[in-house]
Tab-separated table of C-alpha atoms and ligand atoms in Angstrom:
chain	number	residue	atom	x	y	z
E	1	UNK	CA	25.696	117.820	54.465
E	2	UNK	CA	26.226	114.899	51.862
E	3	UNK	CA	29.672	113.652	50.960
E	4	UNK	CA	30.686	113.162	47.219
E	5	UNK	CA	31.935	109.186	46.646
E	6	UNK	CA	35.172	109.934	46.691
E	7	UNK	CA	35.303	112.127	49.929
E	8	UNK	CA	32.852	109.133	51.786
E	9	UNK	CA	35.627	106.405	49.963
E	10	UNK	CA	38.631	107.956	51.598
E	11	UNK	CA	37.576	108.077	55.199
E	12	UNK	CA	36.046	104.021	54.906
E	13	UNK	CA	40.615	103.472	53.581
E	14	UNK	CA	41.141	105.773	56.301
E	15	UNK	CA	39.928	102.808	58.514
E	16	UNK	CA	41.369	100.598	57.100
E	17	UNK	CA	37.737	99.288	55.165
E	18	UNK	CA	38.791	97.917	51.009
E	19	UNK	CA	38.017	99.851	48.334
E	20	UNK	CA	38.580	99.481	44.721
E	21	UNK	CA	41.827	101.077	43.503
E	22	UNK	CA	41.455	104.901	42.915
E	23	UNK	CA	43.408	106.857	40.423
E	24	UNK	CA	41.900	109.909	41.842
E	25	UNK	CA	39.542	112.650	40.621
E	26	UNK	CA	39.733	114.213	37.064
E	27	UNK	CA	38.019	117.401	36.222
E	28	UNK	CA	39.936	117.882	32.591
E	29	UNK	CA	40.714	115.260	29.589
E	30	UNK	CA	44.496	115.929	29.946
E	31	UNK	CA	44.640	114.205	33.561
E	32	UNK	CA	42.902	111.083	32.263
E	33	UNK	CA	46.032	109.069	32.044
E	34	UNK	CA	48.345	109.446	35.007
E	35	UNK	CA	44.677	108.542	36.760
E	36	UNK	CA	44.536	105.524	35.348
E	37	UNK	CA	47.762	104.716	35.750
E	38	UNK	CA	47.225	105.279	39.795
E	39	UNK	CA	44.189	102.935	39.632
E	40	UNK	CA	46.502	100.171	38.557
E	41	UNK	CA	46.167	98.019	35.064
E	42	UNK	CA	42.828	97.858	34.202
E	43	UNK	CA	39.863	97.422	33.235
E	44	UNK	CA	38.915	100.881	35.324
E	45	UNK	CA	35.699	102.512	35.904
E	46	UNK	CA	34.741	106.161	35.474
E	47	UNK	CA	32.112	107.647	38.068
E	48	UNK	CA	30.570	111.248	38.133
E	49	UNK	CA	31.157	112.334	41.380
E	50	UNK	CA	27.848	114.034	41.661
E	51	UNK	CA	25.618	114.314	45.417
E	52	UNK	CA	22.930	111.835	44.123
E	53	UNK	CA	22.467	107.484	44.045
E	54	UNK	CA	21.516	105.999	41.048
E	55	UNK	CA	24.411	107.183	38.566
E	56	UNK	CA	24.841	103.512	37.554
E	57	UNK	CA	21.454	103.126	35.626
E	58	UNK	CA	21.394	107.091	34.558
E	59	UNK	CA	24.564	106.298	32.989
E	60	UNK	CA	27.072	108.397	35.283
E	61	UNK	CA	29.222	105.121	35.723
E	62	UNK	CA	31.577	103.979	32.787
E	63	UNK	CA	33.519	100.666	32.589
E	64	UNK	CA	36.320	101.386	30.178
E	65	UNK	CA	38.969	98.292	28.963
E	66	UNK	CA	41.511	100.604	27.226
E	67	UNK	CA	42.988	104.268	28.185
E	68	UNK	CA	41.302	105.254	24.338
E	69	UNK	CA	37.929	103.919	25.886
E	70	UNK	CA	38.683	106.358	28.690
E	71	UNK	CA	39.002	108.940	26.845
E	72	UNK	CA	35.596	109.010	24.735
E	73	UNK	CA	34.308	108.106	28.546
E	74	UNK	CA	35.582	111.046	30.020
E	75	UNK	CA	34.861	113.189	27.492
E	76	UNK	CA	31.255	112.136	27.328
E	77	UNK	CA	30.703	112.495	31.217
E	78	UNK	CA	32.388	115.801	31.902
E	79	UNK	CA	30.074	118.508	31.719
E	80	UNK	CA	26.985	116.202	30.999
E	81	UNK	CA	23.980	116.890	33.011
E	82	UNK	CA	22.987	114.231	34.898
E	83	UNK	CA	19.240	113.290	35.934
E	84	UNK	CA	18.723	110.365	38.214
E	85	UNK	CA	15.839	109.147	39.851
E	86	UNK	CA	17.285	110.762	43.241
E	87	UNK	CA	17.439	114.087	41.723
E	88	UNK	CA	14.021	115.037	41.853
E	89	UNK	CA	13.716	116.023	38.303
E	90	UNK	CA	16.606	118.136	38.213
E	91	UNK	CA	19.903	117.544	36.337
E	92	UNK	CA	23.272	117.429	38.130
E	93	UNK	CA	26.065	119.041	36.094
E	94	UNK	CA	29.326	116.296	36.258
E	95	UNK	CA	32.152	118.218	36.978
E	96	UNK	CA	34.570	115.473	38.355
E	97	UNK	CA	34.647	112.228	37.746
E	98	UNK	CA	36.593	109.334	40.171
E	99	UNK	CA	38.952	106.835	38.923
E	100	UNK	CA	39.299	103.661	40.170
E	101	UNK	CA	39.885	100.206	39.368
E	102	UNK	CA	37.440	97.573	38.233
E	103	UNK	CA	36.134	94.904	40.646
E	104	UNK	CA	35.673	91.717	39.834
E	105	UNK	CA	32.181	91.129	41.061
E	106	UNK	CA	30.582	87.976	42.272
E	107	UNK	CA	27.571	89.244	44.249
E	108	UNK	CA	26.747	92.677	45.923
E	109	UNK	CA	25.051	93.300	49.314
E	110	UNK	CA	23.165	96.481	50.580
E	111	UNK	CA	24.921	98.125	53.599
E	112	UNK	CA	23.980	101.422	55.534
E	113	UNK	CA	24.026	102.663	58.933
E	114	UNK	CA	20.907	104.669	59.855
E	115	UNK	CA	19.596	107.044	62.671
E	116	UNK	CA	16.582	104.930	64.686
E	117	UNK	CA	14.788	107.736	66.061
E	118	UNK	CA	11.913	105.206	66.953
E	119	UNK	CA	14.612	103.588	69.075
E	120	UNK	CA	16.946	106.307	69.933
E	121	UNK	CA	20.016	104.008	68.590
E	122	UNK	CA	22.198	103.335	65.536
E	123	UNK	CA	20.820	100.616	63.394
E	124	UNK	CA	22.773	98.530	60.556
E	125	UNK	CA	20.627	97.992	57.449
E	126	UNK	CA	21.719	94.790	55.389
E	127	UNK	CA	20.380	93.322	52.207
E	128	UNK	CA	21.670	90.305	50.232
E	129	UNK	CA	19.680	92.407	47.073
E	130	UNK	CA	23.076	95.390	46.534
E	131	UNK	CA	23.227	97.497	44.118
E	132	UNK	CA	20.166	98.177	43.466
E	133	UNK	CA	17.455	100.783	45.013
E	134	UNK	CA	16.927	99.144	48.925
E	135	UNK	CA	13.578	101.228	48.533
E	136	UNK	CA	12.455	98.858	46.334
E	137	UNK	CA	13.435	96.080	48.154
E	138	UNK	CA	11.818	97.141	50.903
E	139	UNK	CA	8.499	97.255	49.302
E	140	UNK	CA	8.956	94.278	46.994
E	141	UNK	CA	11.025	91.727	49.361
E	142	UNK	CA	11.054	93.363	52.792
E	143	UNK	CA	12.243	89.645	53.945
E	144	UNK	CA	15.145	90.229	52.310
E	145	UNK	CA	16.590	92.855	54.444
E	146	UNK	CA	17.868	92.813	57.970
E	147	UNK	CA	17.907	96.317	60.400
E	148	UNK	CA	20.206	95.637	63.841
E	149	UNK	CA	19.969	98.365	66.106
E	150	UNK	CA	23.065	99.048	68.804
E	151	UNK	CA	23.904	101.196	70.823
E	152	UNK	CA	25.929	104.231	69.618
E	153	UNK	CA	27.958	104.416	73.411
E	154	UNK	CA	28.596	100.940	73.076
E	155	UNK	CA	29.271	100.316	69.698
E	156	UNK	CA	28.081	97.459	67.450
E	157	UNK	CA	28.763	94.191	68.998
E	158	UNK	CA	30.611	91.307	67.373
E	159	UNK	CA	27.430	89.186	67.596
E	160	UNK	CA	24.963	91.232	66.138
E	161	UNK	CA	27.959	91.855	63.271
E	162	UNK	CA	28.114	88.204	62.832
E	163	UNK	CA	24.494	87.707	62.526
E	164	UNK	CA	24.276	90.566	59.772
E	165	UNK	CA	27.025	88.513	57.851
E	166	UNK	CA	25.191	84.727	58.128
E	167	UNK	CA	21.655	86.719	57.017
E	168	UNK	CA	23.306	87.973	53.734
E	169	UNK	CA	24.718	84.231	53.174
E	170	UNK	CA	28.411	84.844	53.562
E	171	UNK	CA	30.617	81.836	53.866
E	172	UNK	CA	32.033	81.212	57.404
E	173	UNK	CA	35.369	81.816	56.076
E	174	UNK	CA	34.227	85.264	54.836
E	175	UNK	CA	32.668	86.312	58.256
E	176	UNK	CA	35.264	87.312	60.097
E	177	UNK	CA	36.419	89.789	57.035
E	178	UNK	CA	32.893	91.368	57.172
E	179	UNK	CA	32.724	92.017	61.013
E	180	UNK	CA	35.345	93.640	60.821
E	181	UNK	CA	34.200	95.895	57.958
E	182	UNK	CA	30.420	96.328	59.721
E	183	UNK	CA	32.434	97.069	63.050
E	184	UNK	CA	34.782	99.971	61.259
E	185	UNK	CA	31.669	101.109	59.756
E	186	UNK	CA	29.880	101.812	62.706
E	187	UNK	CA	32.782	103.102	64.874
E	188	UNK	CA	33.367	105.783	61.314
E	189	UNK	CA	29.104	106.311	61.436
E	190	UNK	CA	29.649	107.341	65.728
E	191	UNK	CA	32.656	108.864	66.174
E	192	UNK	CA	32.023	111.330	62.758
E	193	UNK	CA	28.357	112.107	64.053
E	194	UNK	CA	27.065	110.714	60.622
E	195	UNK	CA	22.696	110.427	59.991
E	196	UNK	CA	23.714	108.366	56.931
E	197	UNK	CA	26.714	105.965	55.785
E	198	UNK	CA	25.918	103.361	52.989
E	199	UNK	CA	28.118	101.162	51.559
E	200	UNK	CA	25.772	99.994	48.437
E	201	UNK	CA	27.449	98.005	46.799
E	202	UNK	CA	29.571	96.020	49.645
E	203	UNK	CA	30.843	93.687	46.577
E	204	UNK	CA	32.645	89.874	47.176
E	205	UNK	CA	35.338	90.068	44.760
E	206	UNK	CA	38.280	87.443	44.723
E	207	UNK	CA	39.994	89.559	47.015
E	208	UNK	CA	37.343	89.698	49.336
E	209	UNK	CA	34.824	91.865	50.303
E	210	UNK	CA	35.250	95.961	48.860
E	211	UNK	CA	33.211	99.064	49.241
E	212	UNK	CA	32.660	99.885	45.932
E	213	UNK	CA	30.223	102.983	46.586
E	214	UNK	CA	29.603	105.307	49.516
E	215	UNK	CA	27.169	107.977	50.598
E	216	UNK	CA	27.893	109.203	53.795
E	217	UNK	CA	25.421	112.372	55.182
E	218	UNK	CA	27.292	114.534	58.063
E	219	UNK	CA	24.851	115.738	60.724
E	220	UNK	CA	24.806	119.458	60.270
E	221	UNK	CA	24.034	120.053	63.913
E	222	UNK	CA	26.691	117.964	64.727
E	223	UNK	CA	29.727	120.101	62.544
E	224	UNK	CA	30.740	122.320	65.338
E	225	UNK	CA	32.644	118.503	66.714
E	226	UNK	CA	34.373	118.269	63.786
E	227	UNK	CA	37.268	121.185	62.879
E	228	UNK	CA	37.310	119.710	59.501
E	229	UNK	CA	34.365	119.541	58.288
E	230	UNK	CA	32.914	122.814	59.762
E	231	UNK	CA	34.924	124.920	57.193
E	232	UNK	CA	33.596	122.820	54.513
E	233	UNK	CA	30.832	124.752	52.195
E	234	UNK	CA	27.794	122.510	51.840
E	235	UNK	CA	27.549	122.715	47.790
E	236	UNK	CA	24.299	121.777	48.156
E	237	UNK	CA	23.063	125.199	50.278
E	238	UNK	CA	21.990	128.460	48.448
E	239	UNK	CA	23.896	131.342	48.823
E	240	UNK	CA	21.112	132.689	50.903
E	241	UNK	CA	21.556	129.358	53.105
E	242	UNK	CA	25.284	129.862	53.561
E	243	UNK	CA	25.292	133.459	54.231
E	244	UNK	CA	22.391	132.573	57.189
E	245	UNK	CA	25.057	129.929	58.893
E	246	UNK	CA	27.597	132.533	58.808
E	247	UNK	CA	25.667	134.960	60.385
E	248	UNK	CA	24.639	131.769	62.470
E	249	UNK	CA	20.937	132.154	61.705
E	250	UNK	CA	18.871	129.008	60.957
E	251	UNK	CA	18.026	129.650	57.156
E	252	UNK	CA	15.789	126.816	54.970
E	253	UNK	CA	15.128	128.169	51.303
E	254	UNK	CA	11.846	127.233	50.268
E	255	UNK	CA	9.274	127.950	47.416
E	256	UNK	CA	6.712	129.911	48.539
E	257	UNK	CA	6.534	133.774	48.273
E	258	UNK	CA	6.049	135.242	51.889
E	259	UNK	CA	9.421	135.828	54.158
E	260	UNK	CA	9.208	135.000	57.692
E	261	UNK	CA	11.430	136.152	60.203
E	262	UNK	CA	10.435	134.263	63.344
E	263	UNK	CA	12.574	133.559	66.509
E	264	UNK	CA	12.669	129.994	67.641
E	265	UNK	CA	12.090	126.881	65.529
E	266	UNK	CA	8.791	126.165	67.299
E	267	UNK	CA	7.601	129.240	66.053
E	268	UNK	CA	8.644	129.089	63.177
E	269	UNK	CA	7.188	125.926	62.150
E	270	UNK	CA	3.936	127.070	63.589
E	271	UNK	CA	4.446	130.308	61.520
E	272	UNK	CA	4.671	128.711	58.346
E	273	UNK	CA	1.687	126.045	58.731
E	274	UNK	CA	-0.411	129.033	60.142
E	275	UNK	CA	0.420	130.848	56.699
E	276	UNK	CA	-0.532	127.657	54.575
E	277	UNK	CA	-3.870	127.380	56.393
E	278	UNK	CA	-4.034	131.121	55.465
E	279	UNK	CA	-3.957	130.243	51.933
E	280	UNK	CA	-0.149	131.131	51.120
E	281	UNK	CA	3.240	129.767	50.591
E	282	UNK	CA	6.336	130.645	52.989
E	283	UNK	CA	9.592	131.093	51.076
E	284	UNK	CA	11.693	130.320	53.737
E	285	UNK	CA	12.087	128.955	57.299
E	286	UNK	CA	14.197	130.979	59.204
E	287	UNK	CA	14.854	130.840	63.275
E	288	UNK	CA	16.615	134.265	64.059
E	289	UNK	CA	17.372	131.981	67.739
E	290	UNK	CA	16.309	132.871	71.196
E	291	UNK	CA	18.074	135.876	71.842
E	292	UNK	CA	17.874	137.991	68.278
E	293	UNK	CA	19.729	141.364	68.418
E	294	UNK	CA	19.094	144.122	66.629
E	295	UNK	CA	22.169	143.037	64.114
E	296	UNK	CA	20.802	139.549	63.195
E	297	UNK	CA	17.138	141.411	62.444
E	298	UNK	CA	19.270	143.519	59.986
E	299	UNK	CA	21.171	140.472	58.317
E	300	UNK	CA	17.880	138.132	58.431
E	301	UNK	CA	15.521	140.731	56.295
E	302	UNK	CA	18.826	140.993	54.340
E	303	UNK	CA	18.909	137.415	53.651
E	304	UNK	CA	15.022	136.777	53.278
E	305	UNK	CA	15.432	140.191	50.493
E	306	UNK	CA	17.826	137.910	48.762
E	307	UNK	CA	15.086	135.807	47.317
E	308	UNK	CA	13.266	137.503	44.617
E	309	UNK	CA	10.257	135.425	44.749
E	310	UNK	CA	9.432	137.077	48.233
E	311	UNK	CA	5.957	139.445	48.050
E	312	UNK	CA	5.321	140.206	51.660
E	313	UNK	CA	7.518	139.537	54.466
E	314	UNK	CA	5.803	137.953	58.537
E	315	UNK	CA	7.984	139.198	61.735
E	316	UNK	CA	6.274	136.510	64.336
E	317	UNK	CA	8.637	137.508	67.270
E	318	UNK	CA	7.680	136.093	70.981
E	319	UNK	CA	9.714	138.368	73.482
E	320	UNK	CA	10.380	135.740	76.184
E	321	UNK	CA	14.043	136.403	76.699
E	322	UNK	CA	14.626	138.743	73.933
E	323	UNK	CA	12.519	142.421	74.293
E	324	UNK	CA	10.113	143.246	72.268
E	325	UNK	CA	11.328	147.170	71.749
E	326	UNK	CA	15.191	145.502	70.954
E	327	UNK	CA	13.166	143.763	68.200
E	328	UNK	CA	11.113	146.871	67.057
E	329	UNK	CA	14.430	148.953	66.741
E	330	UNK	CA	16.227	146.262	64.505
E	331	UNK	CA	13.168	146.147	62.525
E	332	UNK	CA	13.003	150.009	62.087
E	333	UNK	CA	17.329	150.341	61.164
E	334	UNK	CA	16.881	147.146	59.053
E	335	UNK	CA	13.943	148.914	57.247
E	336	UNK	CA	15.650	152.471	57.052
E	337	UNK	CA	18.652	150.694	55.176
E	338	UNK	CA	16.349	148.666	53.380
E	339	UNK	CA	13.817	150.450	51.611
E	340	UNK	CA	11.145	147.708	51.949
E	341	UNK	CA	8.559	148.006	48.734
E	342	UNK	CA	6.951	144.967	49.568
E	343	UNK	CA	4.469	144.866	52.485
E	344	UNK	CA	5.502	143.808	55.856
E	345	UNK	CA	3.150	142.217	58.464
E	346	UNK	CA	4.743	142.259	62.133
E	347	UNK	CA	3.003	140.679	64.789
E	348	UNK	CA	4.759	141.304	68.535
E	349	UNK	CA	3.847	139.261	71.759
E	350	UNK	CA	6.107	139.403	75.303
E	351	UNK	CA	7.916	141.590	77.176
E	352	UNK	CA	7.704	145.045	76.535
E	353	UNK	CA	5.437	144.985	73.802
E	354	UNK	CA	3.504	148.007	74.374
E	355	UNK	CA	6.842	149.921	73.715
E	356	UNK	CA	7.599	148.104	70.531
E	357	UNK	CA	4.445	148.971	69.024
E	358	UNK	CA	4.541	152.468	70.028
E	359	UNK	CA	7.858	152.336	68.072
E	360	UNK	CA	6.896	151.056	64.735
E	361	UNK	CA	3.434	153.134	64.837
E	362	UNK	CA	5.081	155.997	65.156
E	363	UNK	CA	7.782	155.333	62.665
E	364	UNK	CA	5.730	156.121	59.895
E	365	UNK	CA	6.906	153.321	57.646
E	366	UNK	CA	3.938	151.488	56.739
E	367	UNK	CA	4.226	148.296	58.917
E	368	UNK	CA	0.819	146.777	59.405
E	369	UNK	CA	0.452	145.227	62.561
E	370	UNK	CA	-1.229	142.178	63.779
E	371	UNK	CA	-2.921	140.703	66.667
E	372	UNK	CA	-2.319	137.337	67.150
E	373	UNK	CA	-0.579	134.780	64.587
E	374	UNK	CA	-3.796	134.003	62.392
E	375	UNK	CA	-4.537	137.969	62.284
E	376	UNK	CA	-0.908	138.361	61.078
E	377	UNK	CA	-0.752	134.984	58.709
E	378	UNK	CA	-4.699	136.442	56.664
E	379	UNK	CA	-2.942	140.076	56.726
E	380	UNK	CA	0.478	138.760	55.057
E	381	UNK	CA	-1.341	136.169	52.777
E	382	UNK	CA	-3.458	138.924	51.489
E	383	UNK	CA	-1.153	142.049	51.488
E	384	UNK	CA	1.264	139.492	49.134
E	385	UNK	CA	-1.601	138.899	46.830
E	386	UNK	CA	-1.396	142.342	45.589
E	387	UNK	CA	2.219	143.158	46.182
D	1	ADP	P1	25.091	104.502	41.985
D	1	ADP	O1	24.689	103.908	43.292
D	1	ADP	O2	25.037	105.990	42.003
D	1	ADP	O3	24.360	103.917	40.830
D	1	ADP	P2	27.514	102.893	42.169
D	1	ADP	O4	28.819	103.392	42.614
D	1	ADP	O5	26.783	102.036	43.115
D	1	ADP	O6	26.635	104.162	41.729
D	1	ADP	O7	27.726	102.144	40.798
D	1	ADP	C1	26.701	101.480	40.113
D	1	ADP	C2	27.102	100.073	39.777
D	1	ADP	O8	28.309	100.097	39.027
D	1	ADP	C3	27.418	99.214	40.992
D	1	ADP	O9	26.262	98.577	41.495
D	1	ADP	C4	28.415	98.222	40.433
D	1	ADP	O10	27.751	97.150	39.829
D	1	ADP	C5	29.141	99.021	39.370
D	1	ADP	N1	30.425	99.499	39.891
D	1	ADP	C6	30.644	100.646	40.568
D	1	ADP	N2	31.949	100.762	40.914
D	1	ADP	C7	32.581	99.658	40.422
D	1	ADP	C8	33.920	99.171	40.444
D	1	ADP	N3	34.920	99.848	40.993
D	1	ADP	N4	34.160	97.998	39.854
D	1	ADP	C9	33.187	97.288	39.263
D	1	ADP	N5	31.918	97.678	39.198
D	1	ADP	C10	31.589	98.858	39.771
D	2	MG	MG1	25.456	102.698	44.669
């Protein structure tokens, strides 16, 4: 789950790390001016607070010299929709916008804290090149950015911090100022269970160095650690996706047209690439989990229904620890409350499978059944075709 700016700027002050002034979030015209007066005497700068990089050069980030030019800012960025090039081609609505006081800038450096999976650590990713897109750096200058792994247990060390601030040219007077931010950093990125914290740009100003922007990504698998954050509604899931983590099914939303109700992620991976070599599209991942009842059959179909675009629904159960019959009879009540009109393809393998399939062939409700995965996947891909 990603962080807007000015969630990801309060817990960097929460450690202590600079930021710019903030005047706080505005969502209406009216609240423009005790903002500005909380983000100190100007110049300020207004940011759309919107879950995407690249506001600067879409135009989502104003510099404004007077509380008038504020104003015509705000009222130009509220309610605009957004496009960026990290928005895949679709616009963001701006619905808040942050506050804060202008830096005075005299360079700005890349920062981020990564997941190395190659590793299995925590790396810090530095560039003297901030503010603009590291991606491009990377392909353009790769010598221009530095990647320190460390240990997550450990923490980062005070060396490898020190060699991250004499690669991006800092001053030796200025070092000990950015350990210390590099250090909070990666104590925030571990103890938070973050996959992503960037700091782009990490600005020299007079005062020193400040965090001007932040992105910070919260593991999702990680929430359960953190009270506060658990309760939080990812604005970026579907309500299909939210309803699926409250019923604490693994949901994914996708844009294909055949539902798949698998149990176990393995599977259901294999499901859906089984159904593209088939020739069709899944609409969704979805891992009903090792030990599906006959309620979390119900609220799956219920949530894979949700999707209009869905034509033909797989069931690709194994019954390893969870029966096959328990399956069958959630499958039968889900269908009964249901009243499935498109087709339904259920393939069964495991423990007492001869009983499930005695169930559903005798229910009478028009399930086709399948031997084997690629039976099931050229059964569903066609059956969709003409549903
Ligand atoms: P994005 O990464 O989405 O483009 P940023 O927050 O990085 O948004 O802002 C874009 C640019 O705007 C920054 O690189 C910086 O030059 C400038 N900027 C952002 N915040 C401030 C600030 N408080 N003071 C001065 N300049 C800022
Ligand atoms: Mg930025």
């Amino acid at each position: 789950m990603k962080l807007l700016e000015y969630e990801a700027k309060s817990l960097l002050q929460g450690r202590g790390i600079p930021t710019p002034l903030q005047g706080g979030v505005v969502r209406r015209l009216q609240d423009i001016t005790p903002a500005l007066k909380r983000a100190g005497k100007g110049p300020w700068v207004l940011k759309a607070q919107v879950l995407a990089g690249g506001r600067g050069k879409a135009g989502g980030v104003k510099i404004v010299k007077s509380p008038a030019e504020a104003k015509v800012a705000l009222k130009g960025l509220l309610g605009l929709k957004l496009k960026t090039h990290q928005t895949g081609g679709a616009a963001l609505t701006i619905r808040e916008v942050l506050v804060e006081s202008a830096a005075k800038i005299e360079k700005e450096f890349y920062f981020s804290i990564v997941v190395d999976r190659r590793e299995g650590m925590a790396a810090v990713i530095v560039s003297s090149q901030g503010g603009v897109e590291i991606e491009s750096t990377a392909q353009e200058s790769p010598e221009a950015i530095l990647k320190l792994s460390f240990d997550p247990d450990a923490g980062l060390p005070d060396f490898k911090a020190r060699r991250l601030g004499f690669f991006l040219g800092l001053s030796v007077d200025r070092i000990p100022a950015f350990v210390s931010f590099a250090k909070s950093c990666a104590k925030l990125f571990c103890e938070l269970d973050l996959s992503l914290l960037e700091v782009n740009p990490l600005a020299l100003t007079p005062k020193g160095l400040a965090a001007l922007d932040a992105k910070v990504v919260l593991d999702d698998n990680a929430l359960y650690r953190h009270a506060d954050y658990q309760k939080k509604a990812d604005p970026e899931a579907s309500a299909a996706e939210r309803e699926a983590k409250k019923a604490g099914l693994s949901y994914i939303g996708l844009d294909g047209d055949i539902g798949c109700l698998v149990n176990g992620a393995g599977l259901a991976m294999a499901t859906m690439d089984t159904i593209a070599l088939a020739g069709g599209r899944p609409a969704n991942f979805l891992d009903v989990g090792g030990s599906a009842d006959e309620k979390r059959v119900i609220e799956a179909f219920r949530i894979i229904l949700r999707d209009s675009k869905v034509r033909g629904i797989l069931v690709n159960i194994f019954g390893g620890i969870v029966k096959c019959d328990m399956i069958a009879a959630g499958l039968l009540k889900a269908m009964a409350r249901v009243k499935l009109k498109i087709p339904l393809v259920v393939r069964l393998e495991g423990t007492n499978v001869e009983e499930a399939k005695k169930m559903l062939s005798n229910s009478g409700l028009g399930l086709v059944p399948a031997d084997g995965l690629w039976d099931a996947a050229k059964k569903i891909v066609e059956l969709a075709k003409g549903s």
